[in-house]
Amino acid sequence: MKRLKPSVLAVDDDVMFRKVLEAVLGRLGMIVKTTANEKEFMSGFNRIRPDLCLIDLQLGGQSGFDLIKKIREIDAAVSVVVISGSEEESAVAHALEAGANDFILKPLDKTLLASKLSRFINTEELIEHTAEFVSPPQGNTEVLLHLEATIEAIDELGVTCIGKSLIPKGTVLKLSSGIFQEIGLEAQEVLVSITNTWYDAKSNAYGAYAEFDGVDLEFLQRIRAWLGQKCSRSS
Amino acid sequence: MAFLTDKDILIIDDAPDIRLLAQRILEGDGAHVFHADHVDAGIDFISKKSPHLILVDLNMPSKSGFDFLNYRLSSEAVKLIPSLVLSGLNDRISVSKAISLGANDYILKPFSAALLLQKVRKALKLASFQNYHFPEGERPSATILVKAEVVRISETGLKLESPIRISPEENVEIHARFLDEDLGCKDVKMRAAKVPARYQMEGRYLTEINFIGVGDAFSRQVRQTLRNWK
């Protein structure tokens, strides 16, 4: 049985860029339709329901972001990749917040484009042109991973945090927060060990109890003093 | 105030210095401490005098702390006695296994007096622990920092091995000298891929991370570095 080619719908007000996109993506095994403005795009989107949307952010004013939001109102799952000439950090952040899955800077590099698109759709041609993954050499592999979290509660043994990812029991990590300095602890970072985790369906997030690891008396005293103040004020 | 007055605590550990250290700390808080240097001696003691709490070392020759925990699971009476396991600093996997076998809590060696007392008091529910809940809207933000490993890398992203099951499309930051400087990733936004993280072995997950908002200049730098690595 012949596999259907994935479909891509793109919007960009630059006619030359649209032609290049049609040629490149066509050769990468996709069915491509390009549009010049938001109205044409939405009409195409509702008709075709493509596998992937390619959106130029610089469609004039805010319309690139608005378009992403409009797409998401109709389809939460379709892959949306932004292409933009703007290197501004806020543009990337806004695009992701609006619902984009990825963001590529112009000018487009064929290997980069193929590698990026292969994360969302599948064609043999994409696989051929995708950048290779390489193993870093020994000594160049350890990294520090930073994840966002919110602190819900503090007691003298530890902290209750909420975050988007599951941290298994027994994981040792450092927790960094301005609240520790407010408590009067010397460092902004404390070593903790996760002793309990749970899923909160209401907020679609994971809770974790992070117990202070390596507690000393001074640390305990400062936390107790802070808790004493906070708890008496709120009672 | 001595929180542990009149509490009988049994410690099962083959190391006499650990037993003596724990004894000094716990007796300082009013407890009566009893020793056993192997699991069977501990079980024998429990059959004659039921302690209020048991401390058991996981790593012992012949019968281990796990053997004790298995025995504990088989006895309705002993199951009710709070039991804490003692374990070496780098043995987190054993700790997880112990908790799943019913241990109430764990203490990593070397332990401080403060920590041992905290854990024992907590297990015996003898001290009231003040707890402050931040009202919604006033919850402080925090950053979780954990060591991880890059196993593969390309110009569009990397594959990360870590103890955390990073959720799809979660924003992350990953730092190391070779990433920030050699590959020019210092200010690059990173995000976990839509594909869920895969469980590997021994509590590790493999997550695909995408570089977001990159262009050909970045690609060229990465390609060059990766070529040099080869």
Short mmCIF file of C-alpha atoms in Angstrom, two decimals, chain B residues 5-226:
data_model
loop_
_atom_site.label_atom_id
_atom_site.label_comp_id
_atom_site.label_asym_id
_atom_site.label_seq_id
_atom_site.Cartn_x
_atom_site.Cartn_y
_atom_site.Cartn_z
CA THR B 5 12.01 9.53 76.97
CA ASP B 6 10.93 5.94 77.68
CA LYS B 7 11.14 4.93 74.04
CA ASP B 8 12.88 1.62 73.27
CA ILE B 9 14.87 1.71 70.06
CA LEU B 10 16.55 -1.31 68.47
CA ILE B 11 19.46 -0.81 66.12
CA ILE B 12 20.51 -3.67 63.83
CA ASP B 13 23.89 -2.92 62.29
CA ASP B 14 27.06 -4.99 62.00
CA ALA B 15 29.26 -1.90 62.54
CA PRO B 16 29.84 -1.28 66.26
CA ASP B 17 30.83 2.38 65.76
CA ILE B 18 27.54 3.15 64.00
CA ARG B 19 25.59 1.42 66.77
CA LEU B 20 27.50 3.37 69.44
CA LEU B 21 27.07 6.69 67.62
CA ALA B 22 23.33 6.17 67.22
CA GLN B 23 23.10 5.08 70.85
CA ARG B 24 24.85 8.25 72.09
CA ILE B 25 22.60 10.48 70.02
CA LEU B 26 19.34 8.76 70.88
CA GLU B 27 20.10 8.28 74.59
CA GLY B 28 20.86 12.00 74.67
CA ASP B 29 17.22 12.51 73.79
CA GLY B 30 16.00 10.10 76.48
CA ALA B 31 15.67 6.82 74.57
CA HIS B 32 16.73 3.32 75.68
CA VAL B 33 18.85 1.86 72.91
CA PHE B 34 19.32 -1.86 72.23
CA HIS B 35 21.89 -3.40 69.89
CA ALA B 36 21.90 -6.33 67.48
CA ASP B 37 24.86 -6.98 65.20
CA HIS B 38 22.95 -9.19 62.75
CA VAL B 39 19.39 -9.70 61.54
CA ASP B 40 18.62 -12.91 63.43
CA ALA B 41 19.75 -11.36 66.73
CA GLY B 42 17.44 -8.45 65.97
CA ILE B 43 14.48 -10.72 65.22
CA ASP B 44 15.21 -12.66 68.41
CA PHE B 45 15.20 -9.42 70.45
CA ILE B 46 11.90 -8.28 68.90
CA SER B 47 10.24 -11.56 69.79
CA LYS B 48 11.09 -10.97 73.47
CA LYS B 49 10.71 -7.20 73.78
CA SER B 50 8.84 -5.17 71.22
CA PRO B 51 10.74 -1.94 70.56
CA HIS B 52 9.01 1.31 69.65
CA LEU B 53 11.27 1.81 66.65
CA ILE B 54 13.83 -0.16 64.64
CA LEU B 55 16.89 1.17 62.84
CA VAL B 56 18.33 -1.37 60.42
CA ASP B 57 21.39 -1.16 58.19
CA LEU B 58 20.72 -2.25 54.63
CA ASN B 59 24.19 -3.50 53.90
CA MET B 60 25.19 -6.40 56.17
CA PRO B 61 27.01 -9.66 55.44
CA SER B 62 24.95 -12.87 55.46
CA LYS B 63 21.40 -11.51 56.06
CA SER B 64 20.85 -7.91 54.91
CA GLY B 65 18.42 -5.17 55.87
CA PHE B 66 16.26 -6.33 52.95
CA ASP B 67 15.98 -9.76 54.52
CA PHE B 68 14.82 -8.07 57.71
CA LEU B 69 12.26 -6.00 55.79
CA ASN B 70 10.92 -9.11 54.09
CA TYR B 71 10.59 -10.81 57.48
CA ARG B 72 8.86 -7.68 58.81
CA LEU B 73 6.32 -7.81 55.98
CA SER B 74 5.43 -11.35 56.96
CA SER B 75 4.66 -10.48 60.58
CA GLU B 76 1.51 -8.52 61.44
CA ALA B 77 3.01 -7.37 64.74
CA VAL B 78 6.42 -6.28 63.47
CA LYS B 79 4.84 -4.49 60.49
CA LEU B 80 3.40 -2.02 63.00
CA ILE B 81 6.81 -1.03 64.37
CA PRO B 82 8.18 2.02 62.52
CA SER B 83 11.43 0.95 60.84
CA LEU B 84 14.06 3.19 59.37
CA VAL B 85 16.84 1.92 57.13
CA LEU B 86 20.43 3.14 57.27
CA SER B 87 22.24 3.28 53.98
CA GLY B 88 25.47 4.50 52.40
CA LEU B 89 25.48 7.92 50.66
CA ASN B 90 25.56 6.64 47.10
CA ASP B 91 23.03 3.88 47.48
CA ARG B 92 19.80 5.60 46.44
CA ILE B 93 18.57 2.61 44.49
CA SER B 94 18.67 0.42 47.60
CA VAL B 95 16.78 3.11 49.47
CA SER B 96 13.97 3.07 46.88
CA LYS B 97 13.82 -0.70 47.13
CA ALA B 98 13.68 -0.51 50.93
CA ILE B 99 10.80 1.97 50.84
CA SER B 100 8.92 -0.29 48.47
CA LEU B 101 9.49 -3.15 50.96
CA GLY B 102 7.77 -1.14 53.66
CA ALA B 103 10.54 0.84 55.35
CA ASN B 104 9.00 4.00 56.81
CA ASP B 105 11.95 6.23 56.07
CA TYR B 106 15.69 6.20 55.45
CA ILE B 107 18.79 7.82 56.86
CA LEU B 108 21.88 8.17 54.76
CA LYS B 109 25.27 7.59 56.33
CA PRO B 110 27.15 9.53 57.51
CA PHE B 111 24.30 11.13 59.45
CA SER B 112 24.27 14.11 61.74
CA ALA B 113 22.72 14.07 65.20
CA ALA B 114 20.15 16.61 64.04
CA LEU B 115 19.04 14.45 61.13
CA LEU B 116 18.87 11.20 63.10
CA LEU B 117 16.79 12.83 65.82
CA GLN B 118 14.49 14.52 63.30
CA LYS B 119 13.80 11.28 61.46
CA VAL B 120 13.28 9.23 64.61
CA ARG B 121 10.99 11.83 66.19
CA LYS B 122 9.05 12.11 62.94
CA ALA B 123 8.65 8.34 62.71
CA LEU B 124 7.42 8.20 66.27
CA LYS B 125 5.25 11.29 65.66
CA LEU B 126 6.66 12.88 68.78
CA ALA B 127 7.35 16.40 67.71
CA SER B 128 4.93 18.75 66.08
CA PHE B 129 6.35 20.06 62.85
CA GLN B 130 5.32 23.53 61.91
CA ASN B 131 4.29 23.76 58.33
CA TYR B 132 3.64 26.90 56.28
CA HIS B 133 1.46 26.82 53.14
CA PHE B 134 1.97 29.77 50.82
CA PRO B 135 -1.29 31.31 49.69
CA GLU B 136 -1.97 30.97 45.96
CA GLY B 137 -0.40 33.84 44.12
CA GLU B 138 2.37 34.14 46.70
CA ARG B 139 4.14 30.88 46.00
CA PRO B 140 7.85 31.39 45.48
CA SER B 141 9.37 30.09 42.28
CA ALA B 142 12.23 27.66 42.42
CA THR B 143 14.67 26.00 40.08
CA ILE B 144 15.43 22.32 40.29
CA LEU B 145 19.07 21.60 39.51
CA VAL B 146 20.04 18.05 38.80
CA LYS B 147 23.00 16.33 37.17
CA ALA B 148 22.27 14.73 33.83
CA GLU B 149 24.17 13.36 30.87
CA VAL B 150 24.09 14.19 27.17
CA VAL B 151 24.30 10.91 25.30
CA ARG B 152 23.81 12.17 21.73
CA ILE B 153 23.80 15.61 20.16
CA SER B 154 23.03 17.17 16.77
CA GLU B 155 22.47 20.64 15.42
CA THR B 156 18.78 20.49 16.28
CA GLY B 157 18.86 19.00 19.74
CA LEU B 158 20.21 16.45 22.12
CA LYS B 159 19.29 13.27 23.92
CA LEU B 160 19.50 13.62 27.66
CA GLU B 161 19.74 10.91 30.27
CA SER B 162 18.57 11.97 33.70
CA PRO B 163 16.73 10.71 36.79
CA ILE B 164 13.76 12.90 35.89
CA ARG B 165 10.86 12.00 33.61
CA ILE B 166 10.75 15.35 31.84
CA SER B 167 7.26 16.04 30.51
CA PRO B 168 6.72 16.56 26.77
CA GLU B 169 7.26 20.15 25.63
CA GLU B 170 8.48 21.32 29.01
CA ASN B 171 10.93 24.23 28.82
CA VAL B 172 14.32 23.29 30.21
CA GLU B 173 17.73 24.81 30.59
CA ILE B 174 20.83 22.68 30.24
CA HIS B 175 24.28 24.01 31.02
CA ALA B 176 27.83 22.76 30.79
CA ARG B 177 30.98 24.39 29.48
CA PHE B 178 31.07 22.27 26.34
CA LEU B 179 27.47 23.16 25.52
CA ASP B 180 27.61 26.83 26.37
CA GLU B 181 30.98 27.62 24.82
CA ASP B 182 32.04 24.97 22.32
CA LEU B 183 28.60 24.55 20.80
CA GLY B 184 27.28 28.06 21.39
CA CYS B 185 24.21 26.87 23.29
CA LYS B 186 24.42 29.35 26.15
CA ASP B 187 21.36 31.40 25.20
CA VAL B 188 19.58 28.79 23.12
CA LYS B 189 16.07 27.97 24.27
CA MET B 190 15.54 24.27 24.88
CA ARG B 191 12.41 22.27 25.14
CA ALA B 192 11.58 18.62 25.64
CA ALA B 193 10.21 16.99 22.48
CA LYS B 194 6.57 15.98 22.06
CA VAL B 195 7.69 12.33 22.28
CA PRO B 196 7.45 11.17 25.92
CA ALA B 197 10.66 10.41 27.83
CA ARG B 198 11.70 6.75 27.74
CA TYR B 199 12.52 4.78 30.87
CA GLN B 200 15.98 3.24 30.65
CA MET B 201 17.31 1.20 33.52
CA GLU B 202 17.95 1.85 37.18
CA GLY B 203 15.81 4.92 37.46
CA ARG B 204 17.09 6.82 34.41
CA TYR B 205 15.02 8.40 31.65
CA LEU B 206 16.04 9.33 28.11
CA THR B 207 14.49 12.58 26.91
CA GLU B 208 14.80 14.19 23.50
CA ILE B 209 15.45 17.89 23.82
CA ASN B 210 15.01 20.31 20.91
CA PHE B 211 16.91 23.55 20.37
CA ILE B 212 14.32 26.22 19.67
CA GLY B 213 14.83 29.39 17.67
CA VAL B 214 18.10 28.42 16.02
CA GLY B 215 19.26 29.25 12.52
CA ASP B 216 22.01 28.47 10.09
CA ALA B 217 24.74 30.35 12.00
CA PHE B 218 24.16 28.17 15.03
CA SER B 219 23.92 25.05 12.85
CA ARG B 220 27.26 25.82 11.25
CA GLN B 221 28.99 26.21 14.63
CA VAL B 222 27.54 22.97 15.92
CA ARG B 223 28.35 21.07 12.73
CA GLN B 224 31.94 22.22 12.93
CA THR B 225 32.30 21.21 16.58
CA LEU B 226 30.70 17.82 15.97
#
